[in-house]
Coordinates of N, CA, C and O in Angstrom, one line a residue:
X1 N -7.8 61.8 28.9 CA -8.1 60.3 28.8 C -8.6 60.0 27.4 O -8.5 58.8 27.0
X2 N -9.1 61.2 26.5 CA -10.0 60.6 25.1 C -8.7 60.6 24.4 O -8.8 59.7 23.6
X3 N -7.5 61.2 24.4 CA -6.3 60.7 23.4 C -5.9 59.2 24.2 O -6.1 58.2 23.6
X4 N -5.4 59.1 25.6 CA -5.2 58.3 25.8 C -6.0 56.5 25.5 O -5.4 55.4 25.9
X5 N -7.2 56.6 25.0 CA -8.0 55.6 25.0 C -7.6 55.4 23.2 O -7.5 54.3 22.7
X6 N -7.3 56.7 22.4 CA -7.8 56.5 21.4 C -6.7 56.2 20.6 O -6.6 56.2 19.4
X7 N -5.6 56.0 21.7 CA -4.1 55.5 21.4 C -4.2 54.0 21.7 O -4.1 53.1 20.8
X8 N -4.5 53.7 22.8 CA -5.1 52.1 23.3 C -5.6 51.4 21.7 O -5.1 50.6 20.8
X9 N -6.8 51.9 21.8 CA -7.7 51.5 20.7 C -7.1 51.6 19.4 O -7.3 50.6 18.7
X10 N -6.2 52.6 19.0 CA -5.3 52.3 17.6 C -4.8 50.8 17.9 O -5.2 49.8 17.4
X11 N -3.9 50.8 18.7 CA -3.5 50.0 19.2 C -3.4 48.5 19.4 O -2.5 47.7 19.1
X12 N -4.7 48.3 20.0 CA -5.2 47.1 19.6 C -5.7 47.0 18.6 O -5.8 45.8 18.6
X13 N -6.3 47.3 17.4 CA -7.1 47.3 16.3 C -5.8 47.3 15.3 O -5.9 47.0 14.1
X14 N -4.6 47.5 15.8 CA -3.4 47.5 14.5 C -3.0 45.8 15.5 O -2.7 44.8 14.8
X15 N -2.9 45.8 16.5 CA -2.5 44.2 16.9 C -3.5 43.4 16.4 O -3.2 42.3 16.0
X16 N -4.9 43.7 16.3 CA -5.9 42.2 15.6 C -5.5 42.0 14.6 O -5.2 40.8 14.2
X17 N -5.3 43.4 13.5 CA -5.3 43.3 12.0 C -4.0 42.7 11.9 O -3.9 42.1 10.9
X18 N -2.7 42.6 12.8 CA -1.1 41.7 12.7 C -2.0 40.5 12.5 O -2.3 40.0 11.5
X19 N -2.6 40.0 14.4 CA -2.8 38.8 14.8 C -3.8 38.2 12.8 O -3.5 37.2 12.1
X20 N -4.5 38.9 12.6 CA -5.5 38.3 11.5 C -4.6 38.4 10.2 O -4.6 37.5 9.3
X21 N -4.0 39.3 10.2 CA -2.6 38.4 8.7 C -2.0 37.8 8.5 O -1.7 37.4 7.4
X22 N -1.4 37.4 10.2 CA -0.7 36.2 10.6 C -1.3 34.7 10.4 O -0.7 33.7 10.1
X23 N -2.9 34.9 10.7 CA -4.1 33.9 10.7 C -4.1 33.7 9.1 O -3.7 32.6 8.7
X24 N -4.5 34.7 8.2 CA -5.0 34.4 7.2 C -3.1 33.7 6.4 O -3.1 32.6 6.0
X25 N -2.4 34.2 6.4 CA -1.0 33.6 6.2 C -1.2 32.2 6.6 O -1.3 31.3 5.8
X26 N -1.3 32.1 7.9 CA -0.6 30.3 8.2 C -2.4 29.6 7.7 O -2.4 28.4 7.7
X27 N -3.5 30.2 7.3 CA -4.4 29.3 7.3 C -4.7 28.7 5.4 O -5.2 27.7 4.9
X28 N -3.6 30.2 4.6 CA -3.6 30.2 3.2 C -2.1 29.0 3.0 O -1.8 28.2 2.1
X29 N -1.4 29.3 4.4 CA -0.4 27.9 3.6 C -0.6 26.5 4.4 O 0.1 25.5 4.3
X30 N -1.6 26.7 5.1 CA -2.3 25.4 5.4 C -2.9 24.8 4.5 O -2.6 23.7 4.2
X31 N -3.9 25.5 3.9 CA -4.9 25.4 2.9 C -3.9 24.9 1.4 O -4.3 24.0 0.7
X32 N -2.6 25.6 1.2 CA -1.7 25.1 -0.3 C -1.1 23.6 0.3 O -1.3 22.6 -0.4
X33 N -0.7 23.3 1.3 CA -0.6 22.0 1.6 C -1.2 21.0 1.7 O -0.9 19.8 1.4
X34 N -2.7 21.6 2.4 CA -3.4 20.3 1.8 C -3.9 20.0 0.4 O -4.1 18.8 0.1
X35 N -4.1 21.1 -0.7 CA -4.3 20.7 -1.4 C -3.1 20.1 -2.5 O -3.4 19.8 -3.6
X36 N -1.7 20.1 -2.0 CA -0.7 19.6 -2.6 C -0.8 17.6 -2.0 O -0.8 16.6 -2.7
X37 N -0.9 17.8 -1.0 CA -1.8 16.8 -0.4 C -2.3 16.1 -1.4 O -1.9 15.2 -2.1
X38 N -3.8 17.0 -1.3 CA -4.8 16.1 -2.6 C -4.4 15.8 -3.4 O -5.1 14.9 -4.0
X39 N -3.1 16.2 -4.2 CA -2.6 15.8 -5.6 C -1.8 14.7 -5.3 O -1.8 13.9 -6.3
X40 N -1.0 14.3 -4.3 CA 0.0 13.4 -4.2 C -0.8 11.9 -4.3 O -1.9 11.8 -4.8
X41 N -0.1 11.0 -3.7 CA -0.7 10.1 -3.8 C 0.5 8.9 -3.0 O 1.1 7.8 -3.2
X42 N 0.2 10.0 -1.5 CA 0.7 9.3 -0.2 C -0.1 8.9 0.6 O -0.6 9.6 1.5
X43 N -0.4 7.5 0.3 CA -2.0 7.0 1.0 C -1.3 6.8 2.4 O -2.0 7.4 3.3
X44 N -0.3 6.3 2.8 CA 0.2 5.8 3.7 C 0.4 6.5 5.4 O 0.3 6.1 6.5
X45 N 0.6 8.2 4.8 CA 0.6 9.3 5.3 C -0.3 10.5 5.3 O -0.4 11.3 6.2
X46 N -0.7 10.5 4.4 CA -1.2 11.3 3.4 C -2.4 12.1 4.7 O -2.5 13.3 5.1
X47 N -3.5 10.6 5.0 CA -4.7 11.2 5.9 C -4.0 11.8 7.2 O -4.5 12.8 7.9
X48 N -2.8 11.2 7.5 CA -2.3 11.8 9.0 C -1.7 12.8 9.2 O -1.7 13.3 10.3
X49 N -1.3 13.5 8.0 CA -0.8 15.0 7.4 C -2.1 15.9 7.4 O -2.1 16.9 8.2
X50 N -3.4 15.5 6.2 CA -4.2 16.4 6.9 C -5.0 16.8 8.0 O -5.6 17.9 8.2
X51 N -5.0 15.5 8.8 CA -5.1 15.2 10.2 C -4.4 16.5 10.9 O -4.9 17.6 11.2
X52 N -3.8 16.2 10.9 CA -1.8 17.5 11.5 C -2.6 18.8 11.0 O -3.3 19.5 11.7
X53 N -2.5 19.0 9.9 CA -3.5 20.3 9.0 C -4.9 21.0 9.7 O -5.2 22.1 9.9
X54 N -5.6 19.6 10.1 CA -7.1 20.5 10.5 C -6.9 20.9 12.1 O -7.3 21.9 12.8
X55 N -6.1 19.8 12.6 CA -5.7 20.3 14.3 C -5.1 21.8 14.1 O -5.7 22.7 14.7
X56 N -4.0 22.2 13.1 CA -3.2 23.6 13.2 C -4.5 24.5 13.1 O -4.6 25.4 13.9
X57 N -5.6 24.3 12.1 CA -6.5 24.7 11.5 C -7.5 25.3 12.8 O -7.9 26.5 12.9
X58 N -7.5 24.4 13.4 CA -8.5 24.5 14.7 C -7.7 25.7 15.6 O -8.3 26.6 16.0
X59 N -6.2 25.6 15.7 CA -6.1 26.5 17.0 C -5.3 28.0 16.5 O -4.4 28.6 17.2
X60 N -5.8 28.5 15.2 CA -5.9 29.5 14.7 C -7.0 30.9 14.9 O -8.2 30.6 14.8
X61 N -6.8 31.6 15.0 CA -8.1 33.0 15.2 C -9.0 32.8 14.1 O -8.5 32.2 13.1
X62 N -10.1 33.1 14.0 CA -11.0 32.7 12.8 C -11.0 34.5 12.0 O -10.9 35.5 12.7
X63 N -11.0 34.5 10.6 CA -10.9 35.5 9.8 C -12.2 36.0 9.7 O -13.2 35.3 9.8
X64 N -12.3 37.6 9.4 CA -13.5 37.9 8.6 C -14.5 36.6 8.0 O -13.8 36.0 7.2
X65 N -15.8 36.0 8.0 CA -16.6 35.3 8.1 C -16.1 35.3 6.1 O -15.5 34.2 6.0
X66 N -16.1 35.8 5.1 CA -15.9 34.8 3.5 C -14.9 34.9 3.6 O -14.5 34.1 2.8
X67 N -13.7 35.6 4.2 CA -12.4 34.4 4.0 C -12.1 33.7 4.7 O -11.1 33.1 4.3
X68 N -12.7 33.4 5.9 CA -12.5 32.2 6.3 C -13.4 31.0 5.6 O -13.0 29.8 5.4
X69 N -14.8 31.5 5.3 CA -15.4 30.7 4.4 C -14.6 29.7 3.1 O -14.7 28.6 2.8
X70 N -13.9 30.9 2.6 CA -13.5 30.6 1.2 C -12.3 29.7 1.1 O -12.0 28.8 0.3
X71 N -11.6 30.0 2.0 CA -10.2 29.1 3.2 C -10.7 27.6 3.2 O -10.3 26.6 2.6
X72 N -11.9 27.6 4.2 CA -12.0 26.4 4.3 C -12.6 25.4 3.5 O -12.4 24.1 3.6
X73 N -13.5 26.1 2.7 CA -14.1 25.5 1.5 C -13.0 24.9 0.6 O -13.2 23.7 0.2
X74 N -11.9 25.6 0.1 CA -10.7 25.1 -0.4 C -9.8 23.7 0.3 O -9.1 22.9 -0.2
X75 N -10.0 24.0 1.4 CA -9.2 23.0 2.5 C -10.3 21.7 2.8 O -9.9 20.5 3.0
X76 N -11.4 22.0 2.9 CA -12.3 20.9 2.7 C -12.4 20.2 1.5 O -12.2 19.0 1.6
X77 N -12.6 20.6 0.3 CA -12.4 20.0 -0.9 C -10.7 19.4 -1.2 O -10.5 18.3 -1.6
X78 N -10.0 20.0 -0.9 CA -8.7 19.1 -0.7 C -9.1 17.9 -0.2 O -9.2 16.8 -0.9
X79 N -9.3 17.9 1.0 CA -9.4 16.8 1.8 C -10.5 15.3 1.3 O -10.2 14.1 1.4
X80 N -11.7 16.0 0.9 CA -12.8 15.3 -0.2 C -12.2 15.0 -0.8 O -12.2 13.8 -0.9
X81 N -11.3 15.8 -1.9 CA -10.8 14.8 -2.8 C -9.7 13.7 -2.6 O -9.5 12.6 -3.0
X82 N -9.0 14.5 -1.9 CA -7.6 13.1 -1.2 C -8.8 12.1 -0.9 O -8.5 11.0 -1.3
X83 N -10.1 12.1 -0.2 CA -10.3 10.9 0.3 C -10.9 10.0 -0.8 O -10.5 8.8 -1.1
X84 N -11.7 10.5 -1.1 CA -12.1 9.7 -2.7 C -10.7 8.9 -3.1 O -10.6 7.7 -2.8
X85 N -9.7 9.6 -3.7 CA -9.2 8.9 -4.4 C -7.9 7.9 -3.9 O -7.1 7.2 -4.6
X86 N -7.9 8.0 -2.3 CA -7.4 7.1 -1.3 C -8.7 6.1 -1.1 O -8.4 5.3 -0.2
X87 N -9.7 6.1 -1.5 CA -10.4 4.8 -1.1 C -10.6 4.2 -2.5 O -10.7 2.9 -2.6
X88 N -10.8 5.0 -3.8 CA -10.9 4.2 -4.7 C -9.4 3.2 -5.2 O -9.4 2.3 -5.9
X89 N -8.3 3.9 -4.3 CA -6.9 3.4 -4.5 C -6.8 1.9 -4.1 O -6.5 1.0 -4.8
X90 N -7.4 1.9 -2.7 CA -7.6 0.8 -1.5 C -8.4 0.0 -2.5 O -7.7 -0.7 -3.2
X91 N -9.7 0.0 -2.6 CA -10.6 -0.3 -4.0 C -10.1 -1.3 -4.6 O -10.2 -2.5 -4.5
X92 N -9.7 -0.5 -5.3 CA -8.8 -1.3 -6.3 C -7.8 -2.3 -6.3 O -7.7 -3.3 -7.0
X93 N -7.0 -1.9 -5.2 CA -6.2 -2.8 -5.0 C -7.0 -4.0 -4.0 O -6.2 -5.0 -4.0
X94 N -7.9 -4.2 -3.5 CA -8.3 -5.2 -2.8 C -9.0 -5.8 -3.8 O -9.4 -7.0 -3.6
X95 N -9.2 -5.2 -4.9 CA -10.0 -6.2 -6.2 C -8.8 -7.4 -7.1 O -8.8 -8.5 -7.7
X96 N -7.9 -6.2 -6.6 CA -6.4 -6.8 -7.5 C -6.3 -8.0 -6.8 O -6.1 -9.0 -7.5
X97 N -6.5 -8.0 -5.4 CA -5.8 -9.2 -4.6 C -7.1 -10.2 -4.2 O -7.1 -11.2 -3.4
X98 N -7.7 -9.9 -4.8 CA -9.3 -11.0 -4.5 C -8.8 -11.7 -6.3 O -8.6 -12.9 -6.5
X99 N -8.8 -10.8 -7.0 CA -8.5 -12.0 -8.3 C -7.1 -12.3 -8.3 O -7.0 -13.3 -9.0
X100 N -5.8 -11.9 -7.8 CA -4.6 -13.0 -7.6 C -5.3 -14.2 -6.3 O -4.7 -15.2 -6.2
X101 N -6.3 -14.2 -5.5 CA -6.3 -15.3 -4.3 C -7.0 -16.3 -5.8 O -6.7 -17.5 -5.8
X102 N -7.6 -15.7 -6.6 CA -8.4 -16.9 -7.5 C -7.7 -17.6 -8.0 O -7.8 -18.8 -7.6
X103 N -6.5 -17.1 -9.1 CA -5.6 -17.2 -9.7 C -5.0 -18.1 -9.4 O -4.8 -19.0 -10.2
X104 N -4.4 -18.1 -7.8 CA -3.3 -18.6 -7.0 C -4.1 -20.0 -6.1 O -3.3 -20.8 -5.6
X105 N -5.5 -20.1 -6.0 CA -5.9 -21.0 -5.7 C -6.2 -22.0 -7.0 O -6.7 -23.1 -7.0
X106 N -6.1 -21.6 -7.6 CA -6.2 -22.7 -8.7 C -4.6 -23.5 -9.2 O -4.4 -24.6 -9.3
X107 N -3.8 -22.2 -9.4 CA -2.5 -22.7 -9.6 C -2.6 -23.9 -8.5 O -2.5 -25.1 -9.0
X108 N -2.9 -23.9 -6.8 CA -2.4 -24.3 -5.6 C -2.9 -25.9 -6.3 O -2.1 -26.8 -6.4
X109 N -4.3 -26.0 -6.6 CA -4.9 -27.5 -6.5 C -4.1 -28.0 -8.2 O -3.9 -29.2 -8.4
X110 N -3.7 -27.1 -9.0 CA -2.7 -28.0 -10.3 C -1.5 -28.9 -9.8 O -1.4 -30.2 -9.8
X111 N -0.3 -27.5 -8.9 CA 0.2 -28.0 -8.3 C 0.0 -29.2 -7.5 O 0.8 -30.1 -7.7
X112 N -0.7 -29.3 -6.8 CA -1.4 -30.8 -5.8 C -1.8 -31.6 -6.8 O -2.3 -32.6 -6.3
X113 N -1.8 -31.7 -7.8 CA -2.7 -32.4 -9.1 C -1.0 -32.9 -9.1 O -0.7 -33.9 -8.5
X114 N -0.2 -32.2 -9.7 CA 1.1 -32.8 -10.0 C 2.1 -33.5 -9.2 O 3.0 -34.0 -9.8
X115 N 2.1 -33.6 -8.0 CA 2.7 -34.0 -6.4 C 3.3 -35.3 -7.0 O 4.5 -35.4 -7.3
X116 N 2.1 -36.4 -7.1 CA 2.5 -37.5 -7.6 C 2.8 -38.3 -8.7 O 2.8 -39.5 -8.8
X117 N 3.2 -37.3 -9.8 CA 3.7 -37.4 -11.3 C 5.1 -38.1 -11.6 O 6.2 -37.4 -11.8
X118 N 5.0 -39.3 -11.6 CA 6.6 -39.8 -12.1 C 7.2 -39.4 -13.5 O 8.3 -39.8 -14.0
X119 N 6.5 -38.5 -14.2 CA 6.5 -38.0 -15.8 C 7.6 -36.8 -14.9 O 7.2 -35.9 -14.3
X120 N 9.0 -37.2 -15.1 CA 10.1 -35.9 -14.1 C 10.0 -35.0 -15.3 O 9.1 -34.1 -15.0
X121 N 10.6 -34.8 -16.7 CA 10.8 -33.5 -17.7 C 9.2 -33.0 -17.5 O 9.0 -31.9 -17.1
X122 N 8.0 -33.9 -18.0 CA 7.2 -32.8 -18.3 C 6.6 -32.5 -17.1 O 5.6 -31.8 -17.3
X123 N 6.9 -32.7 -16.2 CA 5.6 -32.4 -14.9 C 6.8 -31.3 -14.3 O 6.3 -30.5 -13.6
X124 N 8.2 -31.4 -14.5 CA 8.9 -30.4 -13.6 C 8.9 -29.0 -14.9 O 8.9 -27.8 -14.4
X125 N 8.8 -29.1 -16.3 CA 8.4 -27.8 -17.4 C 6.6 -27.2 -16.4 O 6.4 -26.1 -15.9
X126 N 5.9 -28.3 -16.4 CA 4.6 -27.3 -16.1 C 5.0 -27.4 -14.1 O 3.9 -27.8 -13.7
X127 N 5.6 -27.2 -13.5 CA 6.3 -26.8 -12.4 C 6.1 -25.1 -12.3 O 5.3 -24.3 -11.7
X128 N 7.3 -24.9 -13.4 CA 7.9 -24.0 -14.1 C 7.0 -22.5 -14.2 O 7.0 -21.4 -13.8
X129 N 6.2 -23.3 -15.2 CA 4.9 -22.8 -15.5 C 4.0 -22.4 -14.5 O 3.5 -21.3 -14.8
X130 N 3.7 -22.8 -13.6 CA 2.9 -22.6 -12.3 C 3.6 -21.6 -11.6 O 3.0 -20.7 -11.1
X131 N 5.4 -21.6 -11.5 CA 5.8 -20.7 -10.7 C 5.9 -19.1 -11.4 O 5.8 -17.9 -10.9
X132 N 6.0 -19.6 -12.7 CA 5.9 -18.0 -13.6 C 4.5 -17.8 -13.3 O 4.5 -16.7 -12.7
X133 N 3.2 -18.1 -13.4 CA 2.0 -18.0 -13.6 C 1.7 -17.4 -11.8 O 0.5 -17.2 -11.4
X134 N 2.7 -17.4 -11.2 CA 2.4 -17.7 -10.0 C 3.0 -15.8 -9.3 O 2.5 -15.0 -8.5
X135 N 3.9 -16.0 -9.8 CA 4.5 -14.7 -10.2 C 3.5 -13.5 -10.7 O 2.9 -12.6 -10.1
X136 N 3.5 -14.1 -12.0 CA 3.0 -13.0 -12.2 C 1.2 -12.6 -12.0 O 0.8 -11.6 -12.5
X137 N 0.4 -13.6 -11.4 CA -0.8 -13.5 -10.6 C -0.4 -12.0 -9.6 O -1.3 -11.3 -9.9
X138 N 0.2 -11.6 -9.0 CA 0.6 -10.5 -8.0 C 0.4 -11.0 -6.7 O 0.3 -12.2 -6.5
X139 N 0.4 -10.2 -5.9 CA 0.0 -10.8 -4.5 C -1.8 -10.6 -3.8 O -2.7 -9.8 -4.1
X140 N -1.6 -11.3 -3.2 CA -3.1 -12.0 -2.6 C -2.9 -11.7 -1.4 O -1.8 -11.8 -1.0
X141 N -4.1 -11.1 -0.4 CA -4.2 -11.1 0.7 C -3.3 -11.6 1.8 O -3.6 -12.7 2.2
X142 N -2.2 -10.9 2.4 CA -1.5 -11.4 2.9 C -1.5 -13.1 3.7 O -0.8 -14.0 3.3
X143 N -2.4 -13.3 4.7 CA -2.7 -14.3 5.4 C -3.0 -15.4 4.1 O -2.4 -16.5 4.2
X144 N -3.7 -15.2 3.1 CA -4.3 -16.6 2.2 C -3.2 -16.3 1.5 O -3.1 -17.3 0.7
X145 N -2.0 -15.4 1.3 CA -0.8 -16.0 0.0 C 0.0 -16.7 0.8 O 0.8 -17.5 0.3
X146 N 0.1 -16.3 2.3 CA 0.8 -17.3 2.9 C 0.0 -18.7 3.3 O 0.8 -19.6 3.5
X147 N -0.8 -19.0 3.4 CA -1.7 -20.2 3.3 C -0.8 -20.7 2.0 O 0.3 -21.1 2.1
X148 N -1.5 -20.5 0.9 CA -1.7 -20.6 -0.3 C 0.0 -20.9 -1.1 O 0.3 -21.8 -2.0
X149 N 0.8 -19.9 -0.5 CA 2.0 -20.4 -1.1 C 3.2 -21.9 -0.6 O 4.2 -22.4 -1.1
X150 N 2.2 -22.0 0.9 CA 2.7 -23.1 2.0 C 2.2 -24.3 1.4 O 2.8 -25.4 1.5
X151 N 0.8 -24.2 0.8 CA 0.4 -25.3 0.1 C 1.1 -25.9 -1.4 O 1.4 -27.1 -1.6
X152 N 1.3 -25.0 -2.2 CA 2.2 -24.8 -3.2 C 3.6 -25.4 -3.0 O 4.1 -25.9 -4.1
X153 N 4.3 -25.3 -2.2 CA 5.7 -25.6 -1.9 C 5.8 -26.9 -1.5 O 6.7 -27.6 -1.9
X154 N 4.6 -27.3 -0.6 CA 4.4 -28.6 -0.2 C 4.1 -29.5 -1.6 O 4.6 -30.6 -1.7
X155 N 3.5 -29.2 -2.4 CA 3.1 -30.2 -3.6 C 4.8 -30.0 -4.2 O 5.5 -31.0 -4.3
X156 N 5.3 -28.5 -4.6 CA 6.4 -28.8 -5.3 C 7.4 -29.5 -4.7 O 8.0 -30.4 -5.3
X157 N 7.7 -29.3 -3.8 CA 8.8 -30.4 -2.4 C 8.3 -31.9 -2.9 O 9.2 -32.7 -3.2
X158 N 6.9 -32.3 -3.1 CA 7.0 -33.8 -3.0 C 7.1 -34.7 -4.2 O 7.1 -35.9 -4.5
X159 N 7.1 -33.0 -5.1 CA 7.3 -33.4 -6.5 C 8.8 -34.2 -6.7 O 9.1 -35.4 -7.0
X160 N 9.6 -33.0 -6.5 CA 11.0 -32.4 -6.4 C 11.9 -33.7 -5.6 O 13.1 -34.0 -5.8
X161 N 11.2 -34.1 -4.9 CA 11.7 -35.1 -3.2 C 11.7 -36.2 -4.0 O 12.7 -36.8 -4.0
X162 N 10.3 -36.9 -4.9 CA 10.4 -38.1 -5.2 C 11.0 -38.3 -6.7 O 10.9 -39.4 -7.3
X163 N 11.8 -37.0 -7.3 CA 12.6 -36.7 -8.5 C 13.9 -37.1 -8.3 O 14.7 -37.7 -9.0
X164 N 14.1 -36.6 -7.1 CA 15.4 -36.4 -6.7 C 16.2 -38.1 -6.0 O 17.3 -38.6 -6.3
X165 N 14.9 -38.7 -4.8 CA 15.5 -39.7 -4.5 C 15.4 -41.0 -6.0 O 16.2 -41.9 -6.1
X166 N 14.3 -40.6 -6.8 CA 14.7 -41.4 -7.9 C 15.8 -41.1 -8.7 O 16.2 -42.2 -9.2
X167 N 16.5 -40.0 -9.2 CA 17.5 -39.5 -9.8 C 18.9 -40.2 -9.0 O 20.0 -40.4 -9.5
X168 N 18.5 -40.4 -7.5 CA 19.4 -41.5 -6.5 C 20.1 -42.2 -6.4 O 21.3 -42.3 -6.2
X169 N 18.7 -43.4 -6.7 CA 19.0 -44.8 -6.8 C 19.3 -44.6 -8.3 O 20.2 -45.2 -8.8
X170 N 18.7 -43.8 -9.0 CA 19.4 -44.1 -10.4 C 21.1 -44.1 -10.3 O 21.8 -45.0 -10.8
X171 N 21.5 -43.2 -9.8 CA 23.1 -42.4 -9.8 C 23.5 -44.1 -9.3 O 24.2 -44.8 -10.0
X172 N 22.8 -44.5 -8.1 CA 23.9 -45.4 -7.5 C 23.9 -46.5 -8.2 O 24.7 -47.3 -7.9
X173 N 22.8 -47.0 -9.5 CA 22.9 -48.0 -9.9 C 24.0 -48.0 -11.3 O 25.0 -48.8 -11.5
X174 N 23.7 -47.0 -12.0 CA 24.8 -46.7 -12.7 C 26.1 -46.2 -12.4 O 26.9 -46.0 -13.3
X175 N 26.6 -46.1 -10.8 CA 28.1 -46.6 -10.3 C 27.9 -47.4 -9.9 O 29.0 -47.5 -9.3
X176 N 27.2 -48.6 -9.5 CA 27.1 -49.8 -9.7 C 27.9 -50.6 -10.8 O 28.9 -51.4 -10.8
X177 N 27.1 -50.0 -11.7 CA 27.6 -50.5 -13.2 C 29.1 -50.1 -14.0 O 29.7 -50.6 -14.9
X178 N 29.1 -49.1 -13.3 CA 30.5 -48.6 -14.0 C 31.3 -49.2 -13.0 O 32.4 -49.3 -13.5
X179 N 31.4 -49.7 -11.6 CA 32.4 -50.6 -11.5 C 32.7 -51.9 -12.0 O 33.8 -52.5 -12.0
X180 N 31.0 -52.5 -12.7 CA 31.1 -54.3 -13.0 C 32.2 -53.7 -14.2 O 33.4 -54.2 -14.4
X181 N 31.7 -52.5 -15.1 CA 32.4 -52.1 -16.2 C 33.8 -51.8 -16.4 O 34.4 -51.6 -17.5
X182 N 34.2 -51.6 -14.9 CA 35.9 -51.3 -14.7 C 36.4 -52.5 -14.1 O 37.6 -52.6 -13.7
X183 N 35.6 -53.4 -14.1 CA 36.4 -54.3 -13.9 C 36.2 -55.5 -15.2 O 37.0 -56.4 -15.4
X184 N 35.5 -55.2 -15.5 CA 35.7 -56.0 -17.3 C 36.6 -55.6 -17.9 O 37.4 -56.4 -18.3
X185 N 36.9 -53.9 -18.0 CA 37.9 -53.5 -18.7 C 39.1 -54.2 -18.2 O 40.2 -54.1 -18.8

């Protein structure tokens, strides 16, 4: 029985040490992924990948106590740093789009300032100007650039509407006149 046990016991002790290289394998290229992860700068997906990462993480054999230490210490700092620089991203961009809402609210009340301007060349040049300026403000909070651009279109429409039906009656009065004029000739 003492060879027989001590065949068992090789045995399993050469199957842990597979099962634990297999572990430290899939937990060292868990750990290069997330920290390729950290480097990228896929906000979009980015947390749901290492999400995916710490679940595989979880249903792995746990290693010798410092390299699993040292594993996850690496895989947590990944993660720390993807999140830092996924919220300072967010950050930023919600600062970007709080100064285009300023920007684009002020264009909004020029525009409304110009609505009722019978001055057609120069009020349709600073039009112009509003729409480039409008442009390149970037975008604003989705819901207030749609607010905001609905207001804008409405001043330029009533600009444009009372340009246009005056440019109208103009056309019709001047074929008007070119008939009194074809018939003089």
């Amino acid at each position: 029985l003492d060879t027989q046990i001590r065949t068992e016991r090789e045995k399993r002790r050469a199957k842990r040490a597979e099962e634990v290289a297999k572990a430290r394998e899939a937990k060292e290229r868990l750990v290069a992924e997330a920290e390729k992860i950290s480097g990228g700068s896929d906000w979009r997906h980015g947390a749901d990948k290492l999400r995916n990462l710490f679940e595989q993480w979880k249903g792995l054999p746990r290693l010798d106590k410092p390299s699993d230490d040292e594993l996850w210490k690496r895989y947590s700092a990944a993660r720390t740093s993807y999140t830092r620089r996924r919220k300072a991203h967010f950050a930023e961009q919600h600062e970007k789009r709080d100064a285009a809402r300023v920007i684009k609210e002020r264009l909004v009340k020029e525009a409304e300032g110009l609505a009722d301007s019978t001055e057609w060349g120069p009020t349709a040049g600073q039009y112009r100007d509003l729409m480039r300026k409008w442009k390149a403000a970037g975008p604003a909070p989705k819901e207030v650039d749609d607010e905001l651009w609905r207001r804008f279109r409405a001043a330029q429409d009533t600009f444009f509407g009372a340009r246009d039906a005056t440019n109208a009656a103009l056309d019709a009065e001047y074929a008007a006149n070119a008939e009194v004029k074809e018939q003089l000739l």
